[in-house]
Amino acid sequence: MNDQLTARLAGPPPQPGIFDELSKREIRRAMLSGIAIPGYQVPFGSREMPVARGWGSGGLQATLSLVGEDSRLKVIDQGEDAGVNASNLRRLVVSHVGCEEETDTRHADIIQSRHRIPEQPLRDGQVLVLQVPGAEPLAGIVRDMDEQRRMHAEADYAKMWVRLYEDVVHNGLITAAAGYPVLVEGRYIMTPSPIPRWDVPKLDRSEAITVLSAGREKRIFAVPPHTSVVPLTFEDRPFEVEHTPGAACRLCGSADTYIVQEPAADGRFTTWVCSDTDFCRRRRTGDAPAPAQPVQGETA
Amino acid sequence: MGYSGVRGGQEAIEAAERLVERARFGGHSRWLELDQITERLGPAVDRVMGEGGLWAPHLAARAVRQSQGDLLEAAQLLRAHRSTLPRLGYSLPADTAELPAVRRVAPAHRNPPGGQLLGRSADFTPRLLDLGPEGPAGAHTCEVPNGPDLPHDRLPESAGSDPEAVLRDAGLLPDRRNTDDPEPYDITRAPARPGTPRSARLSAMARAETGSLTHLWYTCGRSPRHQSPEIPLELRRGRLPLRVTHPHTGRPVTVAAVQVTEARTVRPIARPRPDGTRFDLGYGLCFGENEPKALAMAGLDLLVHRDPHTDRLEQKVLIALDGPEASGFLEHLKLPHYVDFRSTMERVQAVRAAAGGRA
């Protein structure tokens, strides 16, 4: 009798491993709140994960709360499936949940990523989980957290605009690199994790859900499908994505993907490769959308 | 599509882990047993339990052993272990007046009510490196001292009389006790941030990294704004009984006796502020034997209460002192960053071009 009662009070036995079921439910609630208020940073009781804070503990909590045994999971870091960090997070989730590993973006249900959005346009039903080291776009403008929250609450973003204007005055252009500030659905300013500017247009009216999860800062925010995401800039200053004239991937020849430098035979960083290794491989086998016209200007 | 192309990282990780395991399990010395760690490295175990936010000496000893003595890493291991456990309930409020103190110093008074008890402390042991000969493996090189306990090695049972009450009754202390008895703010379930109640601040400091807490107290407590002297009323150590409501009988039942260190500290109102008629009071309580932590915590509790906004002290106390967060974020710089490096490089080059190619 007593044993039964104790067992009932204790609830179902915890799944051995990483994360208890009640916590997963809490994370899902936070994600739903984020989806309901696009771009708003939802505070949540972020749990410690078997990876250090800052190493994807937020993304891991979101992914673990979403995947089931029949999910196909893709994990990338810097666009690459094979990197040490991506491999580590993938094996953690797969060993805990027993879901399917996937590298082809088209077939993944959930994509956990650090610093990139895949080149392959995402489709309805997919969830992109981005790891976020710093959730607050106003952190570099005002240091007081109370003031940051007030500014968001009142949509008082004047100081952000002044900062961008000062940048233009001092440097001749807006120097924000990765994590470029965006306005979500005309309401909240958001930092889209440090994805390159190249990836920012992919967030706009995406078919997929984007969940951004900051474990250390204990905030989750989201961009639901078909939501407008507009990079902050001035009418006479078109938004500029990364572009190096004449550069193209040495493997697949693409000039319409995000490419990163690699040392050439002479040891100098003069050649380029795609950062999205899955898309690059598919380009080489003719299994990817054909290259668009080479990028002409620097605007997107 | 096969998975052969993405195994490189996985193989590298496994090789790195083999090297770590070789260091952990290899070597010629005897395997460290958990009792050795809890008995001989008590303060290390205490510190890990405090920063890990989990009272579990044997689990903490495992963490210390697994991290090969890296206490920050051990705290991270304990925190991650916490996340695997469901939260089933909360203990009943514990009253530290019940604490049977094994050590109590009251620096503000020569002969305080309840008495002084030096207890087990190395405070007055000369800091000389013990260079005695090493005995054969496993043998004690020192006899365990067997002298008589002094009569004042134990406080009288009725030594609950607290110096804080004496000052408060004299009208010299503000009463910082809550009369509405709100539930404590659980910082593991909702983030601590400016504006959260004092209980959030105290929990955040109880889990804070000891070194960070010491540093913040050292830099803030000695700034010109806080020139008034800080004098602890009381510093105590002992085992605090914790009770939960028995799920079946509904009666309180003691489930653990956790070792704690408790500190209360006062400062007069800093000149030239108005109202110099009273002291400010700060409170600290942490797991285990960790006197610097309890003292720094009490000192910072007082300073935040007095002036939360200058230098964003409240914000720092709430979000900048956590060991796993600070060290995790620092070490994440080791992860690949070449995607954002390219983005940043492109902007630097664009600024150069806009400046006409001049540096």
XYZ file of C-alpha atoms in Angstrom, chain A residues 2 5 9-10 14 17-20 22-23 26 43-55 77-78 80-85 87-88 90-91 101-103 114-116 133 143-146 149 171 173-178 194 196-197 216 218 240-244 258-260 272 275 281, chain B residues 1-3 5-10 12-14 17 76 79-88 187-195 207 246-248 309 312 314-315 319 322 324-347 349-351 354-355:
144
model
C 2.670 2.437 1.058
C 1.404 5.412 -2.813
C 3.653 10.344 -5.862
C 6.979 9.879 -7.581
C 12.734 9.215 -14.989
C 20.101 10.140 -19.070
C 19.857 13.824 -19.506
C 16.603 15.497 -18.794
C 13.431 14.801 -16.840
C 8.508 17.614 -16.496
C 11.317 19.912 -17.556
C 8.251 23.385 -19.423
C 12.401 33.645 -19.802
C 12.559 29.982 -18.806
C 14.126 27.885 -16.063
C 16.996 26.691 -18.182
C 18.445 23.404 -16.906
C 22.078 22.449 -16.869
C 22.914 19.997 -19.608
C 25.772 17.515 -20.009
C 27.456 20.195 -22.133
C 28.866 23.365 -20.613
C 26.906 26.603 -20.653
C 27.625 28.363 -23.933
C 28.139 25.062 -25.743
C 27.971 23.584 -36.410
C 29.242 26.276 -38.810
C 29.033 21.222 -41.101
C 27.615 17.896 -39.900
C 31.029 16.386 -39.172
C 32.496 18.955 -36.798
C 33.383 17.879 -33.268
C 30.713 19.980 -31.609
C 29.007 15.267 -33.596
C 28.975 15.522 -29.833
C 24.146 14.613 -32.154
C 25.415 11.567 -30.263
C 20.454 10.733 -37.597
C 20.078 12.767 -40.755
C 22.437 14.932 -42.760
C 25.100 26.767 -34.472
C 25.805 29.894 -36.561
C 24.149 28.798 -39.833
C 25.168 32.664 -26.993
C 23.740 47.489 -19.984
C 20.891 47.622 -17.523
C 18.603 44.588 -17.924
C 15.619 46.499 -16.539
C 13.153 45.072 -20.912
C 32.738 53.932 -40.432
C 28.671 51.658 -43.181
C 26.915 49.461 -40.630
C 29.581 47.225 -39.120
C 27.297 44.666 -37.453
C 28.616 41.357 -38.786
C 27.040 38.079 -37.599
C 25.313 34.864 -34.694
C 25.984 35.550 -40.896
C 24.047 38.310 -42.650
C 23.010 30.373 -20.283
C 17.692 31.398 -19.925
C 24.658 44.164 -47.197
C 25.409 40.462 -47.014
C 28.896 38.971 -47.024
C 30.266 39.001 -50.521
C 33.775 38.676 -51.882
C 28.005 31.120 -47.865
C 31.676 30.308 -48.331
C 34.563 30.351 -45.887
C 37.035 29.155 -50.532
C 30.287 26.128 -45.133
C 27.988 17.619 -51.641
C 22.614 8.578 -47.781
C 25.228 6.936 -45.649
C 26.804 8.546 -42.704
C 31.128 11.484 -44.488
C 30.317 12.822 -41.062
C 32.307 10.514 -38.838
C 35.459 12.603 -38.647
C 34.376 14.671 -35.676
C 32.993 11.665 -33.876
C 38.261 12.711 -32.983
C 36.024 13.059 -29.933
C 36.337 9.391 -29.103
C 38.067 10.780 -24.584
C 29.013 21.410 -13.698
C 24.377 20.464 -11.968
C 23.899 18.286 -15.042
C 23.068 15.384 -12.761
C 20.391 17.504 -11.060
C 18.715 17.984 -14.437
C 18.136 14.256 -14.760
C 16.059 14.192 -11.573
C 12.406 15.217 -11.373
C 11.514 17.892 -8.849
C 9.188 16.124 -6.418
C 16.056 30.327 -9.441
C 16.301 26.867 -10.981
C 12.759 27.198 -12.301
C 12.652 30.872 -13.297
C 15.676 32.999 -14.129
C 17.000 35.384 -11.501
C 17.155 38.907 -12.883
C 16.979 42.428 -11.476
C 13.747 43.001 -9.665
C 25.232 28.653 -5.742
C 5.748 12.958 4.813
C 3.621 12.124 1.759
C 1.677 9.484 3.645
C 21.779 50.153 -9.030
C 24.540 47.493 -11.601
C 22.222 43.735 -8.167
C 22.485 42.601 -11.779
C 23.846 36.915 -13.298
C 27.599 31.508 -11.528
C 29.309 26.891 -14.740
C 27.853 29.840 -16.675
C 30.973 32.000 -16.582
C 33.438 29.204 -17.236
C 31.220 27.599 -19.862
C 30.885 30.842 -21.769
C 34.606 31.545 -21.530
C 35.507 28.100 -22.790
C 32.975 28.146 -25.606
C 35.453 30.428 -27.360
C 37.307 27.185 -28.168
C 34.463 26.092 -30.440
C 34.767 26.795 -34.163
C 33.845 30.356 -35.052
C 34.962 30.504 -38.679
C 31.521 31.353 -40.036
C 31.187 34.503 -37.953
C 34.903 35.225 -38.307
C 34.435 35.444 -42.052
C 31.468 37.740 -41.537
C 33.459 39.978 -39.216
C 36.483 39.973 -41.504
C 34.272 41.062 -44.391
C 33.036 44.064 -42.391
C 37.645 44.942 -44.973
C 34.550 46.891 -46.032
C 35.369 49.642 -43.543
C 35.161 52.785 -47.388
C 38.078 54.638 -45.827
